[in-house]
């Protein structure tokens, strides 16, 4: 079997490796338009936080490793055309020389690009986005030099950047059009705690403000105009709205209304010999009626595994996503899974929630760490819909427990009586999840 994969980032790589593991006889050709592979987009943050020595280290596969696995990797090869009837692709090198290649199965892993739908970026030198290695090298250099920086978008990327840039003698502005940061992931209670940490760090936070344009762009210090004010800055990072890259296939494959490629639970497109995965597709979300565009690596690698399995004839369905995330910002671990209360209401669900601050350890220990926990339940069924955690102690694995609980439709009562470990030197009896569920249930039942 000859399988061609377009795109050698998280999704393409996972599919290629899985295909070769499943059947070493499979001919796997991985085609990538860039000159390098496997860079992790948040490398800038890791470098600024001194977790890695070099930006170039932030990769999980080298070309040599892939080639040792028998994967044929073509770099600087941009696919320009797919002829699905003849099962042929055309690609070109950097000198515009064209080549053709046939396939038996094709896997689309062309991912997403970052751009804002309503904002024209005036100059890449001064206002930019970053995702791949070359753009990250450029951005890192500019971030180090600039004395005043505006970051547009208060999602994970924007907040992580603020954290990495704080305390370096720079004036940092974080501009978010919504009324809270990380609103796609956490409710108002955790947002408020995070916003306070952002402000305490000296970052100037602008909520409820949209960027409408830029002026004096030719000056070293130019203006970012928001709906409320004119902010002086030397450099702007736009960390908003990724969009699926479907350029190659939008004319012959079925697309969803949000512009992603339509796939079934096997990641098969409207053409049975073409699979799609990663950031070019939408995902079924637990407790949601619609599939959504959720550009997260956890979805990418799972959909890639499913696509590879099915391309080789092993039937495997994609499980739902709870869009589980975690980060470390301003000295705290913040994690989330499932729907926020606002999202659940948008889905037409009648929900109730509990927000508590609980001690991680028993009182006799000198270490005193708290965890903020929020859980959202459906009224009536008491089914868990969403969960959010924030703590100085790393308890991020607990968010995976909550993700599993949501996926398996676990109820409030089941969480109270669930078996979780206790160790007197580490945690509290019941642990934070059962404990929060217990306090909420008692509150509901008490006379
Ligand atoms: C700054 C930043 C930080 C992020 N941090 C996180 C994080 O902490 N956790 C998380 O879960 N997610 C994170 N994400 C999201 C994550 O990076 C994406 O979900 C992921 O990269 C998508 O992987 P993918 O393989 O589907 O596509 P992409 O990574 O978008 O890669 C697609 C590949 O296809 C290639 N390609 C496209 N068209 C062609 C063509 N015609 N011919 C040949 N090659 C082509 C591209 O060059 C590219 O290499 C972050 C994103 C950004 C921008």
Tab-separated table of C-alpha atoms and ligand atoms in Angstrom:
chain	number	residue	atom	x	y	z
A	1	UNK	CA	0.000	0.000	0.000
A	2	UNK	CA	1.305	3.461	-0.909
A	3	UNK	CA	0.092	6.235	1.383
A	4	UNK	CA	0.953	9.879	0.795
A	5	UNK	CA	0.611	12.356	3.676
A	6	UNK	CA	0.540	16.117	3.041
A	7	UNK	CA	1.883	18.137	5.992
A	8	UNK	CA	4.652	17.072	8.403
A	9	UNK	CA	3.581	18.664	11.665
A	10	UNK	CA	1.965	16.937	14.693
A	11	UNK	CA	-0.760	15.224	12.650
A	12	UNK	CA	1.243	14.136	9.614
A	13	UNK	CA	4.048	12.787	11.790
A	14	UNK	CA	1.731	10.811	14.075
A	15	UNK	CA	-0.062	9.302	11.065
A	16	UNK	CA	3.224	8.401	9.338
A	17	UNK	CA	4.729	6.741	12.423
A	18	UNK	CA	1.496	4.839	13.185
A	19	UNK	CA	1.261	3.534	9.592
A	20	UNK	CA	4.813	2.193	9.727
A	21	UNK	CA	4.300	0.667	13.198
A	22	UNK	CA	1.127	-1.082	12.069
A	23	UNK	CA	2.637	-2.410	8.871
A	24	UNK	CA	6.335	-1.894	8.069
A	25	UNK	CA	5.614	-2.876	4.439
A	26	UNK	CA	3.494	0.268	3.936
A	27	UNK	CA	5.147	2.813	1.668
A	28	UNK	CA	4.731	6.132	3.504
A	29	UNK	CA	5.613	9.406	1.823
A	30	UNK	CA	5.423	12.540	3.959
A	31	UNK	CA	5.391	15.761	1.940
A	32	UNK	CA	6.125	19.100	3.626
A	33	UNK	CA	6.377	22.511	2.025
A	34	UNK	CA	8.757	23.876	4.642
A	35	UNK	CA	12.422	23.043	5.053
A	36	UNK	CA	12.054	21.505	8.524
A	37	UNK	CA	9.623	19.432	10.590
A	38	UNK	CA	8.194	18.774	14.013
A	39	UNK	CA	8.561	22.205	15.646
A	40	UNK	CA	6.248	22.832	18.628
A	41	UNK	CA	4.535	26.216	18.312
A	42	UNK	CA	4.889	27.296	21.934
A	43	UNK	CA	8.688	26.914	21.680
A	44	UNK	CA	9.089	30.678	22.191
A	45	UNK	CA	7.528	30.453	25.640
A	46	UNK	CA	9.706	27.471	26.593
A	47	UNK	CA	12.810	29.366	25.449
A	48	UNK	CA	11.877	32.599	27.256
A	49	UNK	CA	11.144	30.609	30.414
A	50	UNK	CA	14.585	28.967	30.034
A	51	UNK	CA	13.134	25.464	29.855
A	52	UNK	CA	15.186	24.806	26.718
A	53	UNK	CA	18.586	26.123	25.624
A	54	UNK	CA	17.761	26.577	21.949
A	55	UNK	CA	14.504	27.190	20.109
A	56	UNK	CA	15.636	24.623	17.561
A	57	UNK	CA	15.541	21.947	20.300
A	58	UNK	CA	11.732	22.159	20.636
A	59	UNK	CA	10.956	19.245	18.328
A	60	UNK	CA	10.030	15.667	19.018
A	61	UNK	CA	11.255	13.946	15.858
A	62	UNK	CA	14.344	14.480	13.766
A	63	UNK	CA	14.447	13.827	10.051
A	64	UNK	CA	16.954	11.046	10.660
A	65	UNK	CA	14.638	9.305	13.140
A	66	UNK	CA	11.777	9.380	10.647
A	67	UNK	CA	13.948	8.112	7.828
A	68	UNK	CA	15.183	5.295	10.119
A	69	UNK	CA	11.548	4.324	10.583
A	70	UNK	CA	11.313	3.904	6.810
A	71	UNK	CA	9.293	7.088	6.208
A	72	UNK	CA	10.163	8.881	2.982
A	73	UNK	CA	10.162	12.596	3.911
A	74	UNK	CA	10.161	15.188	1.118
A	75	UNK	CA	10.979	18.701	2.334
A	76	UNK	CA	10.574	22.005	0.454
A	77	UNK	CA	7.819	20.249	-1.474
A	78	UNK	CA	4.559	22.191	-1.685
A	79	UNK	CA	1.619	20.199	-2.968
A	80	UNK	CA	-0.194	22.418	-5.466
A	81	UNK	CA	-2.837	20.079	-6.888
A	82	UNK	CA	-4.687	16.893	-6.083
A	83	UNK	CA	-6.293	14.908	-8.912
A	84	UNK	CA	-8.576	12.648	-6.922
A	85	UNK	CA	-9.880	10.795	-9.996
A	86	UNK	CA	-6.414	9.785	-11.201
A	87	UNK	CA	-5.170	9.562	-7.561
A	88	UNK	CA	-2.237	11.814	-8.370
A	89	UNK	CA	-0.752	14.805	-6.599
A	90	UNK	CA	1.427	17.555	-8.045
A	91	UNK	CA	4.069	19.183	-5.885
A	92	UNK	CA	6.771	21.714	-6.563
A	93	UNK	CA	10.148	22.478	-5.051
A	94	UNK	CA	11.469	25.909	-4.111
A	95	UNK	CA	12.605	26.488	-7.741
A	96	UNK	CA	9.005	25.895	-8.907
A	97	UNK	CA	9.979	22.629	-10.552
A	98	UNK	CA	6.883	20.413	-10.666
A	99	UNK	CA	6.646	16.693	-9.908
A	100	UNK	CA	3.779	14.220	-9.918
A	101	UNK	CA	3.197	11.298	-7.597
A	102	UNK	CA	0.469	8.665	-7.439
A	103	UNK	CA	-1.118	7.392	-4.225
A	104	UNK	CA	-3.418	4.601	-3.108
A	105	UNK	CA	-4.580	6.500	-0.017
A	106	UNK	CA	-4.026	10.173	0.694
A	107	UNK	CA	-3.911	11.752	4.170
A	108	UNK	CA	-4.462	15.505	4.496
A	109	UNK	CA	-2.603	17.010	7.456
A	110	UNK	CA	-2.331	20.576	6.166
A	111	UNK	CA	-3.348	22.042	9.542
A	112	UNK	CA	-4.213	25.659	10.147
A	113	UNK	CA	-2.885	29.165	9.703
A	114	UNK	CA	-3.206	31.932	12.223
A	115	UNK	CA	-4.946	35.053	11.103
A	116	UNK	CA	-7.654	37.362	12.325
A	117	UNK	CA	-10.707	37.539	10.113
A	118	UNK	CA	-11.371	41.223	10.687
A	119	UNK	CA	-7.895	42.702	11.112
A	120	UNK	CA	-5.479	43.584	8.333
A	121	UNK	CA	-1.900	43.227	9.505
A	122	UNK	CA	-0.031	46.276	8.168
A	123	UNK	CA	3.582	45.106	8.333
A	124	UNK	CA	4.937	41.638	9.179
A	125	UNK	CA	7.994	43.369	10.635
A	126	UNK	CA	5.947	45.066	13.340
A	127	UNK	CA	2.643	43.230	13.681
A	128	UNK	CA	2.837	39.488	13.380
A	129	UNK	CA	1.699	35.972	14.191
A	130	UNK	CA	3.912	32.951	14.868
A	131	UNK	CA	3.536	29.209	14.624
A	132	UNK	CA	6.355	27.534	12.730
A	133	UNK	CA	10.099	27.573	13.427
A	134	UNK	CA	11.202	30.397	11.070
A	135	UNK	CA	8.482	32.765	12.309
A	136	UNK	CA	9.281	31.870	15.929
A	137	UNK	CA	12.998	32.692	15.467
A	138	UNK	CA	12.057	36.079	14.045
A	139	UNK	CA	9.467	36.841	16.714
A	140	UNK	CA	11.753	35.812	19.569
A	141	UNK	CA	14.440	38.208	18.367
A	142	UNK	CA	11.948	41.074	18.052
A	143	UNK	CA	10.380	40.350	21.454
A	144	UNK	CA	13.801	40.497	23.070
A	145	UNK	CA	14.560	43.894	21.523
A	146	UNK	CA	11.206	45.709	21.772
A	147	UNK	CA	10.635	47.877	24.842
A	148	UNK	CA	6.853	48.013	24.496
A	149	UNK	CA	4.780	45.110	23.197
A	150	UNK	CA	1.062	44.630	22.654
A	151	UNK	CA	-0.391	41.141	22.564
A	152	UNK	CA	-3.761	40.796	20.887
A	153	UNK	CA	-5.812	37.906	22.259
A	154	UNK	CA	-6.212	36.752	25.850
A	155	UNK	CA	-6.280	33.027	25.109
A	156	UNK	CA	-3.588	30.581	26.195
A	157	UNK	CA	-0.992	31.885	23.712
A	158	UNK	CA	-1.462	35.533	24.730
A	159	UNK	CA	-1.462	34.871	28.475
A	160	UNK	CA	1.531	32.508	28.264
A	161	UNK	CA	3.459	35.188	26.357
A	162	UNK	CA	2.632	37.836	28.992
A	163	UNK	CA	3.901	35.508	31.699
A	164	UNK	CA	7.131	34.858	29.797
A	165	UNK	CA	7.673	38.591	29.102
A	166	UNK	CA	6.852	39.929	32.585
A	167	UNK	CA	9.571	41.408	34.778
A	168	UNK	CA	11.930	42.071	31.877
A	169	UNK	CA	11.615	45.868	32.026
A	170	UNK	CA	9.224	46.001	29.068
A	171	UNK	CA	5.797	47.602	28.865
A	172	UNK	CA	3.379	44.817	28.006
A	173	UNK	CA	-0.253	45.259	26.959
A	174	UNK	CA	-2.690	42.367	26.695
A	175	UNK	CA	-5.761	43.245	24.620
A	176	UNK	CA	-8.844	41.011	24.704
A	177	UNK	CA	-12.201	41.789	23.104
A	178	UNK	CA	-14.163	39.618	25.560
A	179	UNK	CA	-14.775	40.598	29.172
A	180	UNK	CA	-12.382	37.995	30.581
A	181	UNK	CA	-9.202	36.135	29.685
A	182	UNK	CA	-9.212	32.415	28.784
A	183	UNK	CA	-13.012	32.619	28.495
A	184	UNK	CA	-13.126	29.634	26.134
A	185	UNK	CA	-11.676	27.430	28.878
A	186	UNK	CA	-12.560	28.740	32.325
A	187	UNK	CA	-15.435	30.496	34.056
A	188	UNK	CA	-15.447	33.957	35.601
A	189	UNK	CA	-14.085	32.761	38.975
A	190	UNK	CA	-10.786	31.455	37.604
A	191	UNK	CA	-10.525	34.219	34.988
A	192	UNK	CA	-10.725	36.809	37.780
A	193	UNK	CA	-7.894	35.124	39.703
A	194	UNK	CA	-5.743	34.947	36.571
A	195	UNK	CA	-6.522	38.566	35.616
A	196	UNK	CA	-5.388	39.690	39.070
A	197	UNK	CA	-2.084	37.845	38.620
A	198	UNK	CA	-1.628	39.451	35.193
A	199	UNK	CA	-2.218	42.937	36.634
A	200	UNK	CA	0.016	42.272	39.673
A	201	UNK	CA	2.842	41.344	37.299
A	202	UNK	CA	2.711	44.832	35.767
A	203	UNK	CA	1.115	43.757	32.469
A	204	UNK	CA	-1.530	46.276	31.363
A	205	UNK	CA	-4.731	44.344	30.768
A	206	UNK	CA	-7.321	45.751	28.328
A	207	UNK	CA	-10.572	43.770	28.491
A	208	UNK	CA	-13.655	44.508	26.357
A	209	UNK	CA	-11.402	46.168	23.786
A	210	UNK	CA	-11.013	45.147	20.158
A	211	UNK	CA	-8.103	46.184	17.984
A	212	UNK	CA	-9.431	48.146	15.024
A	213	UNK	CA	-6.200	49.145	13.307
A	214	UNK	CA	-2.713	50.594	13.514
A	215	UNK	CA	-1.318	54.064	12.839
A	216	UNK	CA	2.116	55.740	12.542
A	217	UNK	CA	3.335	52.310	11.524
A	218	UNK	CA	6.485	53.730	9.902
A	219	UNK	CA	7.621	55.152	13.300
A	220	UNK	CA	9.679	53.055	15.710
A	221	UNK	CA	6.939	53.516	18.287
A	222	UNK	CA	3.588	53.171	16.537
A	223	UNK	CA	-0.025	53.059	17.641
A	224	UNK	CA	-2.370	50.132	18.114
A	225	UNK	CA	-5.887	51.546	18.004
A	226	UNK	CA	-8.496	49.710	20.021
A	227	UNK	CA	-12.193	50.472	20.390
A	228	UNK	CA	-11.273	52.407	23.562
A	229	UNK	CA	-7.799	53.852	23.241
A	230	UNK	CA	-4.571	54.350	21.342
A	231	UNK	CA	-1.742	52.203	22.713
A	232	UNK	CA	1.865	53.115	21.926
A	233	UNK	CA	4.051	50.118	21.190
A	234	UNK	CA	7.089	48.956	19.250
A	235	UNK	CA	5.871	45.463	18.424
A	236	UNK	CA	2.534	43.631	18.256
A	237	UNK	CA	1.810	39.904	18.423
A	238	UNK	CA	-1.571	38.784	17.174
A	239	UNK	CA	-2.540	35.586	18.979
A	240	UNK	CA	-6.062	34.993	17.694
A	241	UNK	CA	-8.195	32.765	15.484
A	242	UNK	CA	-6.462	29.923	13.731
A	243	UNK	CA	-8.232	28.889	10.529
A	244	UNK	CA	-8.111	25.502	8.729
A	245	UNK	CA	-5.985	25.337	5.588
A	246	UNK	CA	-8.208	23.643	3.007
A	247	UNK	CA	-6.845	25.441	-0.078
A	248	UNK	CA	-5.997	22.178	-1.853
A	249	UNK	CA	-9.322	20.430	-1.481
A	250	UNK	CA	-12.079	22.993	-1.018
A	251	UNK	CA	-13.278	22.540	-4.606
A	252	UNK	CA	-13.788	18.781	-4.551
A	253	UNK	CA	-14.260	17.611	-0.966
A	254	UNK	CA	-17.282	18.290	1.250
A	255	UNK	CA	-16.619	21.030	3.801
A	256	UNK	CA	-18.451	21.941	7.007
A	257	UNK	CA	-20.065	25.363	7.428
A	258	UNK	CA	-17.050	26.520	9.521
A	259	UNK	CA	-14.684	25.781	6.619
A	260	UNK	CA	-13.193	22.535	7.945
A	261	UNK	CA	-13.099	19.316	5.902
A	262	UNK	CA	-16.059	17.031	6.590
A	263	UNK	CA	-14.968	13.608	7.860
A	264	UNK	CA	-16.770	10.588	9.306
A	265	UNK	CA	-15.781	8.891	12.581
A	266	UNK	CA	-12.956	7.110	10.662
A	267	UNK	CA	-11.505	10.481	9.542
A	268	UNK	CA	-12.549	9.599	5.989
A	269	UNK	CA	-13.543	12.527	3.781
A	270	UNK	CA	-16.287	12.556	1.133
A	271	UNK	CA	-13.717	10.753	-1.062
A	272	UNK	CA	-13.178	7.313	0.557
A	273	UNK	CA	-9.482	7.189	-0.423
A	274	UNK	CA	-8.722	10.535	1.233
A	275	UNK	CA	-8.475	10.969	5.001
A	276	UNK	CA	-8.136	14.264	6.880
A	277	UNK	CA	-6.979	14.940	10.434
A	278	UNK	CA	-5.644	17.544	12.828
A	279	UNK	CA	-6.476	21.224	12.486
A	280	UNK	CA	-8.247	20.877	9.100
A	281	UNK	CA	-11.256	19.047	10.541
A	282	UNK	CA	-13.936	19.615	13.182
A	283	UNK	CA	-14.407	17.402	16.217
A	284	UNK	CA	-17.421	15.961	18.032
A	285	UNK	CA	-17.486	17.505	21.522
A	286	UNK	CA	-18.989	15.818	24.591
A	287	UNK	CA	-22.366	17.379	25.432
A	288	UNK	CA	-22.475	19.466	22.261
A	289	UNK	CA	-24.821	18.995	19.336
A	290	UNK	CA	-22.302	20.246	16.804
A	291	UNK	CA	-18.802	19.413	15.709
A	292	UNK	CA	-16.355	22.248	16.422
A	293	UNK	CA	-13.005	23.485	15.168
A	294	UNK	CA	-10.728	22.907	18.175
A	295	UNK	CA	-7.065	23.311	17.233
A	296	UNK	CA	-5.359	21.325	19.993
A	297	UNK	CA	-2.560	18.818	19.648
A	298	UNK	CA	-4.478	16.254	21.750
A	299	UNK	CA	-7.170	16.196	19.042
A	300	UNK	CA	-4.554	16.191	16.280
A	301	UNK	CA	-2.634	13.113	17.441
A	302	UNK	CA	-5.806	11.142	18.185
A	303	UNK	CA	-7.383	11.891	14.826
A	304	UNK	CA	-4.069	11.019	13.123
A	305	UNK	CA	-3.968	7.662	14.897
A	306	UNK	CA	-7.570	6.931	13.873
A	307	UNK	CA	-6.904	7.971	10.246
A	308	UNK	CA	-3.809	5.745	10.032
A	309	UNK	CA	-5.639	2.758	11.544
A	310	UNK	CA	-8.547	3.059	9.128
A	311	UNK	CA	-6.366	3.761	6.093
A	312	UNK	CA	-4.821	0.334	6.728
A	313	UNK	CA	-8.209	-1.343	7.175
A	314	UNK	CA	-8.398	-1.477	11.004
A	315	UNK	CA	-11.761	-0.078	12.019
A	316	UNK	CA	-11.396	2.517	14.775
A	317	UNK	CA	-13.741	5.376	15.613
A	318	UNK	CA	-12.672	8.812	16.850
A	319	UNK	CA	-13.741	9.333	20.459
A	320	UNK	CA	-15.273	12.675	21.402
A	321	UNK	CA	-13.143	15.569	22.611
A	322	UNK	CA	-13.575	17.325	25.942
A	323	UNK	CA	-11.090	19.940	24.636
A	324	UNK	CA	-8.856	19.296	27.608
A	325	UNK	CA	-6.081	21.860	28.178
A	326	UNK	CA	-3.464	22.758	30.767
A	327	UNK	CA	-0.865	25.454	31.157
A	328	UNK	CA	1.487	26.954	33.724
A	329	UNK	CA	1.087	30.712	33.998
A	330	UNK	CA	2.093	33.219	36.666
A	331	UNK	CA	3.287	30.452	38.985
A	332	UNK	CA	0.031	28.475	38.746
A	333	UNK	CA	-1.145	25.434	36.880
A	334	UNK	CA	-4.446	26.139	35.133
A	335	UNK	CA	-6.348	23.355	33.415
A	336	UNK	CA	-9.780	22.841	31.946
A	337	UNK	CA	-11.963	20.187	30.354
A	338	UNK	CA	-15.503	19.982	29.006
A	339	UNK	CA	-17.895	22.865	28.570
A	340	UNK	CA	-17.821	26.064	30.580
A	341	UNK	CA	-21.133	27.117	32.120
A	342	UNK	CA	-21.607	29.688	29.350
A	343	UNK	CA	-20.990	27.085	26.634
A	344	UNK	CA	-23.318	24.568	28.292
A	345	UNK	CA	-26.101	27.165	28.377
A	346	UNK	CA	-25.393	27.933	24.708
A	347	UNK	CA	-25.982	24.218	24.013
A	348	UNK	CA	-29.395	24.599	25.667
A	349	UNK	CA	-28.426	22.713	28.826
A	350	UNK	CA	-29.774	23.517	32.236
A	351	UNK	CA	-26.651	23.522	34.429
A	352	UNK	CA	-25.457	24.263	37.932
A	353	UNK	CA	-21.925	24.621	39.229
A	354	UNK	CA	-19.721	24.484	42.280
A	355	UNK	CA	-16.591	26.599	42.837
A	356	UNK	CA	-14.447	25.857	45.863
A	357	UNK	CA	-10.977	26.541	47.199
A	358	UNK	CA	-9.733	23.416	48.957
A	359	UNK	CA	-6.471	22.557	50.727
A	360	UNK	CA	-4.358	19.988	48.901
A	361	UNK	CA	-2.774	18.601	52.097
A	362	UNK	CA	-3.848	17.778	55.667
A	363	UNK	CA	-3.160	20.533	58.275
A	364	UNK	CA	-0.229	18.849	60.075
A	365	UNK	CA	2.060	19.306	57.059
A	366	UNK	CA	4.132	22.451	56.697
A	367	UNK	CA	3.330	22.703	52.991
A	368	UNK	CA	0.072	24.594	52.552
A	369	UNK	CA	-1.204	24.531	48.980
A	370	UNK	CA	-4.741	25.240	47.842
A	371	UNK	CA	-6.561	24.232	44.724
A	372	UNK	CA	-9.367	26.208	43.127
A	373	UNK	CA	-11.822	23.830	41.527
A	374	UNK	CA	-14.933	24.450	39.478
A	375	UNK	CA	-17.257	21.734	38.249
A	376	UNK	CA	-20.332	22.153	36.058
A	377	UNK	CA	-23.173	19.616	36.227
A	378	UNK	CA	-26.366	19.132	34.269
A	379	UNK	CA	-29.354	19.801	36.489
A	380	UNK	CA	-31.594	16.761	37.002
A	381	UNK	CA	-29.205	14.074	35.669
A	382	UNK	CA	-26.279	15.476	37.752
A	383	UNK	CA	-23.990	14.491	34.849
A	384	UNK	CA	-20.561	16.180	34.902
A	385	UNK	CA	-20.271	18.642	31.996
A	386	UNK	CA	-17.100	20.623	32.711
A	387	UNK	CA	-14.205	21.024	35.121
A	388	UNK	CA	-11.509	23.626	35.796
A	389	UNK	CA	-8.550	23.600	38.181
A	390	UNK	CA	-6.019	26.167	39.324
A	391	UNK	CA	-3.247	25.521	41.848
A	392	UNK	CA	0.402	26.182	42.609
A	393	UNK	CA	0.881	22.442	43.049
A	394	UNK	CA	0.945	20.495	39.807
A	395	UNK	CA	-2.293	18.526	39.906
A	396	UNK	CA	-2.886	18.799	36.162
A	397	UNK	CA	-3.304	15.019	35.847
A	398	UNK	CA	-6.595	15.489	37.710
A	399	UNK	CA	-7.982	17.327	34.685
A	400	UNK	CA	-7.536	14.116	32.688
A	401	UNK	CA	-9.584	12.326	35.362
A	402	UNK	CA	-12.323	14.919	34.917
A	403	UNK	CA	-12.058	14.586	31.125
A	404	UNK	CA	-12.595	10.829	31.406
A	405	UNK	CA	-15.465	11.389	33.833
A	406	UNK	CA	-17.198	13.738	31.369
A	407	UNK	CA	-16.615	11.350	28.464
A	408	UNK	CA	-18.121	8.474	30.484
A	409	UNK	CA	-21.079	10.604	31.631
A	410	UNK	CA	-20.167	10.298	35.313
A	411	UNK	CA	-22.594	11.845	37.795
A	412	UNK	CA	-22.063	14.012	40.880
A	413	UNK	CA	-23.011	11.079	43.138
A	414	UNK	CA	-20.581	8.748	41.324
A	415	UNK	CA	-17.763	11.293	41.760
A	416	UNK	CA	-18.436	11.436	45.511
A	417	UNK	CA	-18.172	7.648	45.812
A	418	UNK	CA	-15.388	7.122	43.233
A	419	UNK	CA	-12.222	5.320	44.380
A	420	UNK	CA	-9.313	7.801	44.530
A	421	UNK	CA	-6.102	7.191	46.505
A	422	UNK	CA	-5.159	8.776	49.830
A	423	UNK	CA	-1.626	9.239	51.151
A	424	UNK	CA	-1.202	11.259	54.370
A	425	UNK	CA	1.959	12.974	53.100
A	426	UNK	CA	0.526	13.951	49.734
A	427	UNK	CA	-3.166	14.713	49.696
A	428	UNK	CA	-6.457	15.032	51.495
A	429	UNK	CA	-8.757	12.036	51.934
A	430	UNK	CA	-11.088	11.845	48.897
A	431	UNK	CA	-8.772	14.093	46.859
A	432	UNK	CA	-9.975	17.400	45.407
A	433	UNK	CA	-12.428	16.007	42.865
A	434	UNK	CA	-14.436	13.791	45.228
A	435	UNK	CA	-14.141	16.397	47.956
A	436	UNK	CA	-15.611	19.182	45.797
A	437	UNK	CA	-18.363	16.850	44.565
A	438	UNK	CA	-19.075	15.815	48.175
A	439	UNK	CA	-19.332	19.430	49.415
A	440	UNK	CA	-21.669	20.289	46.529
A	441	UNK	CA	-23.868	17.239	47.099
A	442	UNK	CA	-24.114	17.909	50.856
A	443	UNK	CA	-25.061	21.527	50.110
A	444	UNK	CA	-27.816	20.336	47.789
A	445	UNK	CA	-29.147	17.629	50.137
A	446	UNK	CA	-29.003	19.340	53.525
A	447	UNK	CA	-32.343	20.229	55.055
B	1	LIG	C1	1.699	29.728	19.308
B	1	LIG	C2	0.891	28.460	19.395
B	1	LIG	C3	0.952	27.692	20.551
B	1	LIG	C4	0.211	26.513	20.646
B	1	LIG	N1	0.276	25.789	21.813
B	1	LIG	C5	-0.452	24.660	21.918
B	1	LIG	C6	-0.394	23.886	23.121
B	1	LIG	O1	0.306	24.223	24.089
B	1	LIG	N2	-1.171	22.762	23.214
B	1	LIG	C7	-1.962	22.362	22.168
B	1	LIG	O2	-2.643	21.323	22.304
B	1	LIG	N3	-2.026	23.069	21.022
B	1	LIG	C8	-1.289	24.193	20.859
B	1	LIG	N4	-1.350	24.918	19.695
B	1	LIG	C9	-2.158	24.396	18.574
B	1	LIG	C10	-1.337	23.376	17.775
B	1	LIG	O3	-0.116	23.950	17.409
B	1	LIG	C11	-2.097	22.907	16.532
B	1	LIG	O4	-3.284	22.287	16.954
B	1	LIG	C12	-1.249	21.918	15.734
B	1	LIG	O5	-0.063	22.494	15.266
B	1	LIG	C13	-2.001	21.382	14.525
B	1	LIG	O6	-1.252	20.334	13.974
B	1	LIG	P1	-1.495	19.837	12.493
B	1	LIG	O7	-0.499	18.748	12.239
B	1	LIG	O8	-2.929	19.519	12.269
B	1	LIG	O9	-1.196	21.095	11.555
B	1	LIG	P2	-0.095	22.245	11.536
B	1	LIG	O10	0.740	22.225	12.755
B	1	LIG	O11	-0.815	23.467	11.181
B	1	LIG	O12	0.848	21.791	10.330
B	1	LIG	C14	0.416	21.642	9.000
B	1	LIG	C15	1.619	21.336	8.159
B	1	LIG	O13	1.202	21.149	6.806
B	1	LIG	C16	2.117	21.808	5.936
B	1	LIG	N5	1.407	22.108	4.680
B	1	LIG	C17	0.269	22.850	4.532
B	1	LIG	N6	-0.086	22.908	3.224
B	1	LIG	C18	0.827	22.174	2.546
B	1	LIG	C19	0.998	21.864	1.168
B	1	LIG	N7	0.165	22.330	0.242
B	1	LIG	N8	2.064	21.106	0.804
B	1	LIG	C20	2.950	20.630	1.742
B	1	LIG	N9	2.832	20.900	3.059
B	1	LIG	C21	1.787	21.652	3.465
B	1	LIG	C22	2.500	23.077	6.723
B	1	LIG	O14	3.703	23.624	6.252
B	1	LIG	C23	2.609	22.512	8.139
B	1	LIG	O15	3.907	22.040	8.445
B	1	LIG	C24	-0.617	26.101	19.558
B	1	LIG	C25	-0.678	26.873	18.402
B	1	LIG	C26	0.076	28.041	18.300
B	1	LIG	C27	-0.010	28.853	17.044
